[in-house]
Coordinates of C-alpha atoms in Angstrom, one line a residue:
M1 CA -90.8 60.8 -12.1
K2 CA -87.6 60.1 -10.3
I3 CA -88.0 60.9 -6.6
A4 CA -85.6 60.7 -3.6
L5 CA -87.3 60.2 -0.2
I6 CA -85.2 60.9 2.9
G7 CA -86.6 59.1 5.9
A8 CA -88.6 56.4 4.1
T9 CA -89.2 54.2 7.1
G10 CA -91.0 56.6 9.4
N11 CA -94.7 57.0 10.0
A12 CA -95.2 59.6 7.3
G13 CA -92.3 58.5 5.1
S14 CA -93.5 54.9 4.8
R15 CA -97.0 56.1 3.7
I16 CA -95.5 58.5 1.2
L17 CA -93.3 55.7 -0.2
A18 CA -96.3 53.5 -0.6
E19 CA -98.3 56.2 -2.3
L20 CA -95.6 57.1 -4.8
S21 CA -95.0 53.4 -5.6
R22 CA -98.8 53.0 -6.2
R23 CA -98.6 55.9 -8.7
G24 CA -95.8 54.4 -10.6
H25 CA -92.9 56.7 -9.7
A26 CA -89.3 55.6 -9.4
V27 CA -88.3 56.2 -5.8
T28 CA -85.0 56.1 -4.1
A29 CA -85.9 55.3 -0.5
I30 CA -83.2 56.7 1.7
A31 CA -82.8 55.5 5.3
R32 CA -80.1 54.7 7.9
N33 CA -81.4 51.2 8.0
P34 CA -82.5 50.4 4.4
Q35 CA -83.3 46.8 5.3
K36 CA -86.5 48.1 6.9
I37 CA -87.7 49.4 3.6
P38 CA -90.5 47.2 2.1
A39 CA -90.1 45.6 -1.3
L40 CA -92.4 47.8 -3.4
K41 CA -92.6 48.4 -7.2
G42 CA -90.3 51.1 -8.4
V43 CA -88.5 51.4 -5.0
T44 CA -84.8 51.3 -4.6
P45 CA -83.5 51.2 -1.0
L46 CA -80.4 53.2 -0.2
Q47 CA -78.4 53.8 2.9
A48 CA -77.4 57.4 3.6
D49 CA -77.0 59.7 6.6
A50 CA -79.0 63.0 6.6
N51 CA -76.2 64.7 8.5
D52 CA -73.5 63.7 5.8
V53 CA -73.9 66.5 3.3
A54 CA -71.5 65.1 0.7
G55 CA -72.8 61.5 1.0
L56 CA -76.4 62.7 0.9
A57 CA -75.8 65.0 -2.1
A58 CA -74.3 62.1 -4.0
A59 CA -77.5 60.0 -3.2
L60 CA -79.8 62.8 -4.4
R61 CA -78.0 63.6 -7.6
G62 CA -80.0 62.8 -10.7
H63 CA -83.5 63.0 -9.1
D64 CA -86.3 65.3 -10.2
V65 CA -87.7 65.8 -6.7
V66 CA -86.4 65.4 -3.1
I67 CA -88.7 64.8 -0.1
S68 CA -87.4 64.9 3.4
S69 CA -89.5 63.2 6.1
V70 CA -87.2 63.3 9.1
H71 CA -87.7 64.6 12.7
F72 CA -86.6 68.2 13.0
T73 CA -84.7 67.7 16.2
A74 CA -82.8 64.7 14.7
S75 CA -81.6 66.5 11.6
D76 CA -80.0 69.8 10.5
P77 CA -82.1 71.8 8.0
N78 CA -79.0 73.6 6.9
K79 CA -77.3 70.3 5.9
L80 CA -80.4 69.0 4.2
I81 CA -80.8 72.2 2.1
E82 CA -77.1 72.2 1.3
A83 CA -77.2 68.6 0.1
V84 CA -80.3 69.3 -2.1
Q85 CA -78.6 72.3 -3.7
A86 CA -75.3 70.6 -4.1
A87 CA -77.1 67.7 -5.9
G88 CA -78.7 70.1 -8.3
V89 CA -82.2 68.8 -7.7
G90 CA -85.0 71.1 -8.9
R91 CA -87.7 70.6 -6.2
Y92 CA -87.6 70.1 -2.5
L93 CA -90.6 69.1 -0.4
V94 CA -90.6 68.9 3.4
V95 CA -92.9 66.9 5.7
G96 CA -93.7 69.8 8.0
G97 CA -95.3 70.1 11.4
A98 CA -98.5 71.6 12.7
G99 CA -96.9 73.6 15.6
S100 CA -96.1 76.7 13.5
L101 CA -99.6 77.0 12.0
E102 CA -101.6 80.0 13.1
V103 CA -104.6 79.5 15.3
A104 CA -105.3 83.3 15.6
P105 CA -103.6 86.4 14.1
G106 CA -100.0 86.4 15.4
M107 CA -100.7 83.2 17.5
K108 CA -99.1 79.9 16.5
L109 CA -100.3 76.6 17.7
F110 CA -97.2 75.9 19.7
D111 CA -97.6 79.2 21.6
T112 CA -101.0 78.2 23.0
P113 CA -101.3 77.0 26.6
Q114 CA -102.9 73.7 25.5
F115 CA -99.9 72.7 23.3
P116 CA -98.1 69.7 25.0
A117 CA -94.8 70.7 26.4
I118 CA -93.2 67.5 25.3
Y119 CA -93.6 68.4 21.6
K120 CA -92.5 72.1 21.9
T121 CA -88.9 71.6 21.0
E122 CA -89.7 69.6 17.9
A123 CA -92.4 72.1 16.9
A124 CA -90.1 75.1 17.3
A125 CA -87.5 73.3 15.2
G126 CA -90.1 72.8 12.5
G127 CA -90.9 76.5 12.5
A128 CA -87.2 77.4 12.3
F129 CA -86.9 75.0 9.3
L130 CA -89.8 76.8 7.5
D131 CA -88.2 80.2 8.3
L132 CA -84.9 79.0 6.8
L133 CA -86.6 77.8 3.6
R134 CA -88.2 81.2 3.2
R135 CA -84.7 82.7 3.2
Q136 CA -83.5 80.5 0.2
P137 CA -84.1 82.7 -2.9
G138 CA -82.9 80.1 -5.4
L139 CA -84.7 77.0 -4.0
D140 CA -88.0 75.7 -5.2
W141 CA -89.4 74.3 -1.9
T142 CA -92.8 73.3 -0.5
F143 CA -93.5 72.7 3.2
L144 CA -96.6 70.6 3.8
S145 CA -97.9 70.8 7.4
P146 CA -100.3 68.2 8.7
S147 CA -103.2 69.0 11.1
A148 CA -102.7 68.9 14.8
M149 CA -103.5 65.1 15.1
F150 CA -101.3 63.3 12.6
V151 CA -102.1 59.6 13.0
A152 CA -102.4 56.3 11.3
G153 CA -105.8 55.9 9.7
E154 CA -107.6 55.3 6.4
R155 CA -106.7 56.3 2.9
T156 CA -109.9 58.2 2.0
G157 CA -108.7 60.8 -0.5
K158 CA -111.2 63.2 1.1
F159 CA -109.5 66.2 2.8
R160 CA -109.1 69.9 2.7
L161 CA -106.1 72.1 1.9
G162 CA -105.3 75.4 3.6
G163 CA -102.5 77.9 4.0
D164 CA -100.8 79.1 7.2
Q165 CA -103.8 78.6 9.4
L166 CA -104.6 75.4 11.3
L167 CA -107.5 73.5 9.7
T168 CA -110.2 72.5 12.2
S169 CA -113.7 70.9 12.0
E170 CA -116.4 69.9 14.5
K171 CA -114.2 66.8 15.1
G172 CA -111.1 68.7 15.9
S173 CA -107.9 69.0 13.7
S174 CA -106.6 65.8 12.2
I175 CA -105.3 64.0 9.1
S176 CA -104.2 60.4 8.6
F177 CA -100.7 59.6 7.4
E178 CA -102.3 57.9 4.5
D179 CA -104.3 60.9 3.3
Y180 CA -101.4 63.2 4.0
A181 CA -99.3 61.0 1.6
I182 CA -102.0 61.6 -1.1
A183 CA -101.7 65.4 -0.7
M184 CA -97.9 65.2 -0.9
A185 CA -98.0 63.0 -4.1
D186 CA -100.6 65.3 -5.6
E187 CA -98.3 68.3 -5.0
I188 CA -95.4 66.5 -6.7
E189 CA -97.4 65.6 -9.7
K190 CA -99.2 68.9 -10.1
P191 CA -97.2 71.7 -8.3
A192 CA -99.5 74.3 -6.8
H193 CA -97.5 75.6 -3.8
S194 CA -94.0 76.5 -5.0
R195 CA -92.1 78.4 -2.3
Q196 CA -95.1 78.1 0.0
R197 CA -96.3 76.3 3.1
F198 CA -99.7 74.7 2.9
T199 CA -101.6 72.4 5.2
V200 CA -103.9 69.4 4.9
G201 CA -106.7 68.3 7.2
Y202 CA -110.3 67.0 7.4

């Protein structure tokens, strides 16, 4: 499959890139600094700016799937969606956030007193991105939210999937970048959450 990955050098993006390469996909790895993209099988580095709709659309054209793995406060979801649609790409997957997941009926994680204030702006922007996707009738999108603790770790392949509720266990709420990348690649290869948000955690 031919996949474009926006934000290929970040914590999540770099793990997704490695997972897709491992599985034999052809990946266009898009970043502002493509020299930071590792030399991996099937990977083509490309420089593009997520805020340049025309330039990004040109970079995305001809791909089967687009993934965006960029900070919500450092990008404009309207421009990202516009570029995907202008490029005529059939599927759009977004590396989501945990903040907008529900911890109780009507209560989102970022609304709880324990949620760190330093992350609230980013989390709220992620929730706004999801709301915007839900208002796009002609777009085949998927928004994959990690658990509360989204950190470097092991690639175990052992995790759970959920819907709009935060996944927790006796150890808390967490997922490694490496296992998150597996869940993302699985969704690309076997779509099960078209026009939905789902979450992954231990």
